[in-house]
Amino acid sequence: MNNLSRDQQIAIIACLTEGQSIRATERITGIHRDTIMRLGARVGRGCAELHDRMMVGIRCGRLELDEIWGFVGKKQKRVERHEIGHKGDQYTFIGMASSAKAIISYRTGKRDSENTDLFVQDLRQRVIGAPEISTDGFHPYKMAIRDAFHGRAHHGVIVKTYSVTNLAVKEAARRYSPAEVVAVSREVRIPMISPGCTDLISPRIPR
């Protein structure tokens, strides 16, 4: 990896960030997949350290929280009992500033209460003020946001209803393209402000 030229390294990272697989990047660049993975891991660690240093003390009016599905090793239905903790379905939680489209916080792991709480706690340490927060209907968000922000946030839930184009494929993890949105419902979860808070929060639901 250390023998790669700067242009070769840029070509590899460009392929990976465009969504190319390791083997496709190997075919395009002519560089062995093991070298590609080592470079990807090294650049990834550097990006994580840079993000951790830079994304602090952020003031933004509105945050959007969501999760991106993926899997490690194999699909969830093929995971053995002893592999449950580290293989199968994995979700990347993302906390994004609505207007700037900047990812303020992220966390990859199982879609459960523990990872939701750790993700929201990290998000809280990076933002200041009393933001408006929109999430999907995943229930652990309510408790996690309440515990992390102590009432200094306005939490709204946006639930989208999708059309079913294939009745045999209902899970998002098995679809290759998103379904059409046919309805959107909004619900206020945390409209209140704690007694010690002096910030004024608009009583509207995030859009």
Short mmCIF file of C-alpha atoms in Angstrom, two decimals:
data_model
loop_
_atom_site.label_atom_id
_atom_site.label_comp_id
_atom_site.label_asym_id
_atom_site.label_seq_id
_atom_site.Cartn_x
_atom_site.Cartn_y
_atom_site.Cartn_z
CA MET A 1 0.00 0.00 0.00
CA ASN A 2 2.85 2.39 0.82
CA ASN A 3 4.25 1.88 -2.69
CA LEU A 4 1.13 3.20 -4.40
CA SER A 5 1.45 6.57 -6.11
CA ARG A 6 -0.83 9.42 -5.08
CA ASP A 7 -2.76 9.09 -8.34
CA GLN A 8 -3.33 5.38 -7.70
CA GLN A 9 -4.57 6.07 -4.20
CA ILE A 10 -6.94 8.76 -5.47
CA ALA A 11 -8.25 6.39 -8.16
CA ILE A 12 -8.97 3.70 -5.56
CA ILE A 13 -10.76 6.04 -3.15
CA ALA A 14 -12.73 7.56 -6.03
CA CYS A 15 -14.00 4.11 -7.02
CA LEU A 16 -14.93 3.20 -3.46
CA THR A 17 -16.76 6.47 -2.79
CA GLU A 18 -18.73 6.01 -6.02
CA GLY A 19 -20.04 2.72 -4.69
CA GLN A 20 -17.79 0.31 -6.55
CA SER A 21 -17.13 -3.03 -4.88
CA ILE A 22 -13.65 -4.12 -3.82
CA ARG A 23 -13.40 -6.58 -6.72
CA ALA A 24 -14.72 -4.05 -9.25
CA THR A 25 -12.14 -1.53 -8.01
CA GLU A 26 -9.47 -4.24 -8.39
CA ARG A 27 -10.48 -4.80 -12.03
CA ILE A 28 -10.59 -1.09 -12.83
CA THR A 29 -7.30 -0.09 -11.20
CA GLY A 30 -5.34 -3.32 -11.57
CA ILE A 31 -4.40 -3.21 -7.87
CA HIS A 32 -4.85 -6.25 -5.63
CA ARG A 33 -7.97 -6.27 -3.46
CA ASP A 34 -5.97 -6.76 -0.24
CA THR A 35 -4.07 -3.54 -0.96
CA ILE A 36 -7.36 -1.78 -1.72
CA MET A 37 -8.86 -2.90 1.60
CA ARG A 38 -5.79 -1.78 3.57
CA LEU A 39 -5.88 1.64 1.90
CA GLY A 40 -9.62 1.93 2.52
CA ALA A 41 -9.19 1.10 6.21
CA ARG A 42 -6.36 3.62 6.59
CA VAL A 43 -8.25 6.44 4.85
CA GLY A 44 -11.40 5.55 6.79
CA ARG A 45 -9.60 5.89 10.12
CA GLY A 46 -8.24 9.27 9.05
CA CYS A 47 -11.70 10.47 7.99
CA ALA A 48 -13.20 9.30 11.30
CA GLU A 49 -10.53 11.18 13.28
CA LEU A 50 -11.02 14.34 11.21
CA HIS A 51 -14.80 14.17 11.62
CA ASP A 52 -14.46 13.65 15.37
CA ARG A 53 -12.27 16.76 15.71
CA MET A 54 -14.24 19.04 13.40
CA MET A 55 -17.87 18.20 14.14
CA VAL A 56 -18.16 19.76 17.59
CA GLY A 57 -19.92 22.87 18.87
CA ILE A 58 -22.37 22.79 15.96
CA ARG A 59 -25.46 25.01 16.14
CA CYS A 60 -28.23 24.05 13.75
CA GLY A 61 -31.95 24.64 13.85
CA ARG A 62 -33.09 21.29 12.53
CA LEU A 63 -31.68 17.76 12.60
CA GLU A 64 -32.80 14.76 10.57
CA LEU A 65 -32.09 11.31 12.02
CA ASP A 66 -32.30 8.16 9.92
CA GLU A 67 -30.71 4.75 9.39
CA ILE A 68 -29.14 3.11 6.35
CA TRP A 69 -29.43 -0.67 6.08
CA GLY A 70 -26.50 -2.91 5.24
CA PHE A 71 -25.13 -6.31 6.21
CA VAL A 72 -21.85 -7.81 7.29
CA GLY A 73 -20.74 -11.24 6.08
CA LYS A 74 -24.18 -12.55 5.17
CA LYS A 75 -27.87 -11.70 5.12
CA GLN A 76 -29.68 -11.90 8.47
CA LYS A 77 -31.66 -15.05 7.61
CA ARG A 78 -28.40 -16.98 7.15
CA VAL A 79 -26.77 -15.86 10.39
CA GLU A 80 -25.98 -18.64 12.89
CA ARG A 81 -26.72 -18.21 16.58
CA HIS A 82 -23.05 -17.59 17.50
CA GLU A 83 -22.75 -14.92 14.76
CA ILE A 84 -25.70 -12.75 15.78
CA GLY A 85 -23.59 -10.07 17.47
CA HIS A 86 -21.23 -9.30 14.57
CA LYS A 87 -22.79 -10.54 11.32
CA GLY A 88 -26.01 -10.04 9.45
CA ASP A 89 -28.07 -6.86 9.36
CA GLN A 90 -26.24 -3.69 10.38
CA TYR A 91 -27.56 -0.14 10.29
CA THR A 92 -25.68 3.14 10.05
CA PHE A 93 -27.44 5.77 12.16
CA ILE A 94 -27.00 9.26 10.69
CA GLY A 95 -27.67 12.64 12.30
CA MET A 96 -27.70 15.27 9.55
CA ALA A 97 -28.09 19.04 9.64
CA SER A 98 -31.19 19.61 7.52
CA SER A 99 -30.13 22.79 5.73
CA ALA A 100 -26.39 22.16 5.31
CA LYS A 101 -26.74 18.40 4.63
CA ALA A 102 -23.72 17.86 6.87
CA ILE A 103 -23.46 14.57 8.79
CA ILE A 104 -22.87 15.63 12.38
CA SER A 105 -22.95 12.20 14.02
CA TYR A 106 -23.09 8.59 12.89
CA ARG A 107 -22.92 5.09 14.34
CA THR A 108 -22.97 1.62 12.76
CA GLY A 109 -24.44 -1.37 14.58
CA LYS A 110 -27.60 -3.30 15.23
CA ARG A 111 -30.87 -1.36 15.08
CA ASP A 112 -31.62 -1.63 18.78
CA SER A 113 -32.13 0.55 21.85
CA GLU A 114 -28.48 0.41 22.94
CA ASN A 115 -27.05 1.70 19.67
CA THR A 116 -29.83 4.26 19.33
CA ASP A 117 -29.02 5.65 22.77
CA LEU A 118 -25.26 5.78 22.12
CA PHE A 119 -25.86 7.47 18.76
CA VAL A 120 -28.14 10.16 20.21
CA GLN A 121 -25.80 10.76 23.15
CA ASP A 122 -22.91 11.36 20.74
CA LEU A 123 -25.11 13.67 18.67
CA ARG A 124 -26.00 15.67 21.78
CA GLN A 125 -22.34 16.21 22.62
CA ARG A 126 -21.72 17.71 19.18
CA VAL A 127 -24.62 20.16 18.92
CA ILE A 128 -25.44 23.20 21.02
CA GLY A 129 -28.75 24.93 21.56
CA ALA A 130 -32.20 23.38 21.28
CA PRO A 131 -32.65 21.91 17.79
CA GLU A 132 -35.75 20.52 16.15
CA ILE A 133 -35.31 16.80 15.49
CA SER A 134 -37.20 14.64 13.01
CA THR A 135 -37.01 10.83 13.02
CA ASP A 136 -38.91 7.89 11.62
CA GLY A 137 -41.22 5.82 13.79
CA PHE A 138 -38.48 3.72 15.43
CA HIS A 139 -39.64 3.74 19.08
CA PRO A 140 -36.23 3.88 20.89
CA TYR A 141 -35.68 7.38 19.49
CA LYS A 142 -38.24 8.86 21.85
CA MET A 143 -36.51 7.75 25.07
CA ALA A 144 -33.01 8.35 23.67
CA ILE A 145 -33.78 11.95 22.65
CA ARG A 146 -35.58 12.67 25.92
CA ASP A 147 -32.67 11.35 28.01
CA ALA A 148 -29.93 13.02 25.96
CA PHE A 149 -31.50 16.44 25.43
CA HIS A 150 -33.43 16.71 28.72
CA GLY A 151 -36.32 18.51 27.07
CA ARG A 152 -34.07 20.95 25.15
CA ALA A 153 -35.27 19.66 21.79
CA HIS A 154 -38.45 19.49 19.79
CA HIS A 155 -38.94 15.93 18.50
CA GLY A 156 -41.28 15.12 15.63
CA VAL A 157 -41.89 11.77 13.94
CA ILE A 158 -42.37 11.51 10.18
CA VAL A 159 -43.73 8.15 9.00
CA LYS A 160 -43.81 7.47 5.26
CA THR A 161 -46.11 4.88 3.71
CA TYR A 162 -44.73 3.20 0.61
CA SER A 163 -46.53 1.46 -2.20
CA VAL A 164 -45.97 -2.29 -2.40
CA THR A 165 -44.78 -3.04 -5.91
CA ASN A 166 -44.09 -6.70 -5.15
CA LEU A 167 -46.21 -8.36 -2.48
CA ALA A 168 -43.58 -11.07 -2.03
CA VAL A 169 -40.88 -8.50 -1.13
CA LYS A 170 -42.00 -6.30 1.77
CA GLU A 171 -38.72 -5.85 3.63
CA ALA A 172 -36.52 -2.93 2.61
CA ALA A 173 -33.45 -5.17 2.93
CA ARG A 174 -34.66 -7.30 0.01
CA ARG A 175 -35.60 -4.51 -2.38
CA TYR A 176 -33.13 -3.19 -4.95
CA SER A 177 -34.88 0.17 -5.38
CA PRO A 178 -37.05 2.30 -3.08
CA ALA A 179 -40.81 2.09 -3.42
CA GLU A 180 -42.97 5.11 -4.18
CA VAL A 181 -44.10 7.23 -1.23
CA VAL A 182 -47.90 7.33 -1.17
CA ALA A 183 -48.56 9.01 2.20
CA VAL A 184 -46.73 10.92 4.96
CA SER A 185 -47.91 11.29 8.56
CA ARG A 186 -46.41 13.61 11.18
CA GLU A 187 -46.61 13.41 14.95
CA VAL A 188 -45.20 15.58 17.75
CA ARG A 189 -43.35 13.49 20.33
CA ILE A 190 -41.53 16.04 22.53
CA PRO A 191 -43.04 19.53 22.17
CA MET A 192 -42.17 20.70 25.67
CA ILE A 193 -39.20 22.59 27.13
CA SER A 194 -37.65 21.74 30.45
CA PRO A 195 -38.18 24.30 33.27
CA GLY A 196 -34.58 25.55 33.16
CA CYS A 197 -34.53 26.13 29.43
CA THR A 198 -34.82 29.69 28.11
CA ASP A 199 -34.62 28.86 24.40
CA LEU A 200 -37.81 29.32 22.42
CA ILE A 201 -38.70 26.39 20.20
CA SER A 202 -41.26 26.77 17.46
CA PRO A 203 -44.22 24.40 18.01
CA ARG A 204 -44.21 23.09 14.46
CA ILE A 205 -43.38 19.61 13.30
CA PRO A 206 -40.13 19.27 11.33
CA ARG A 207 -40.73 18.82 7.62
#
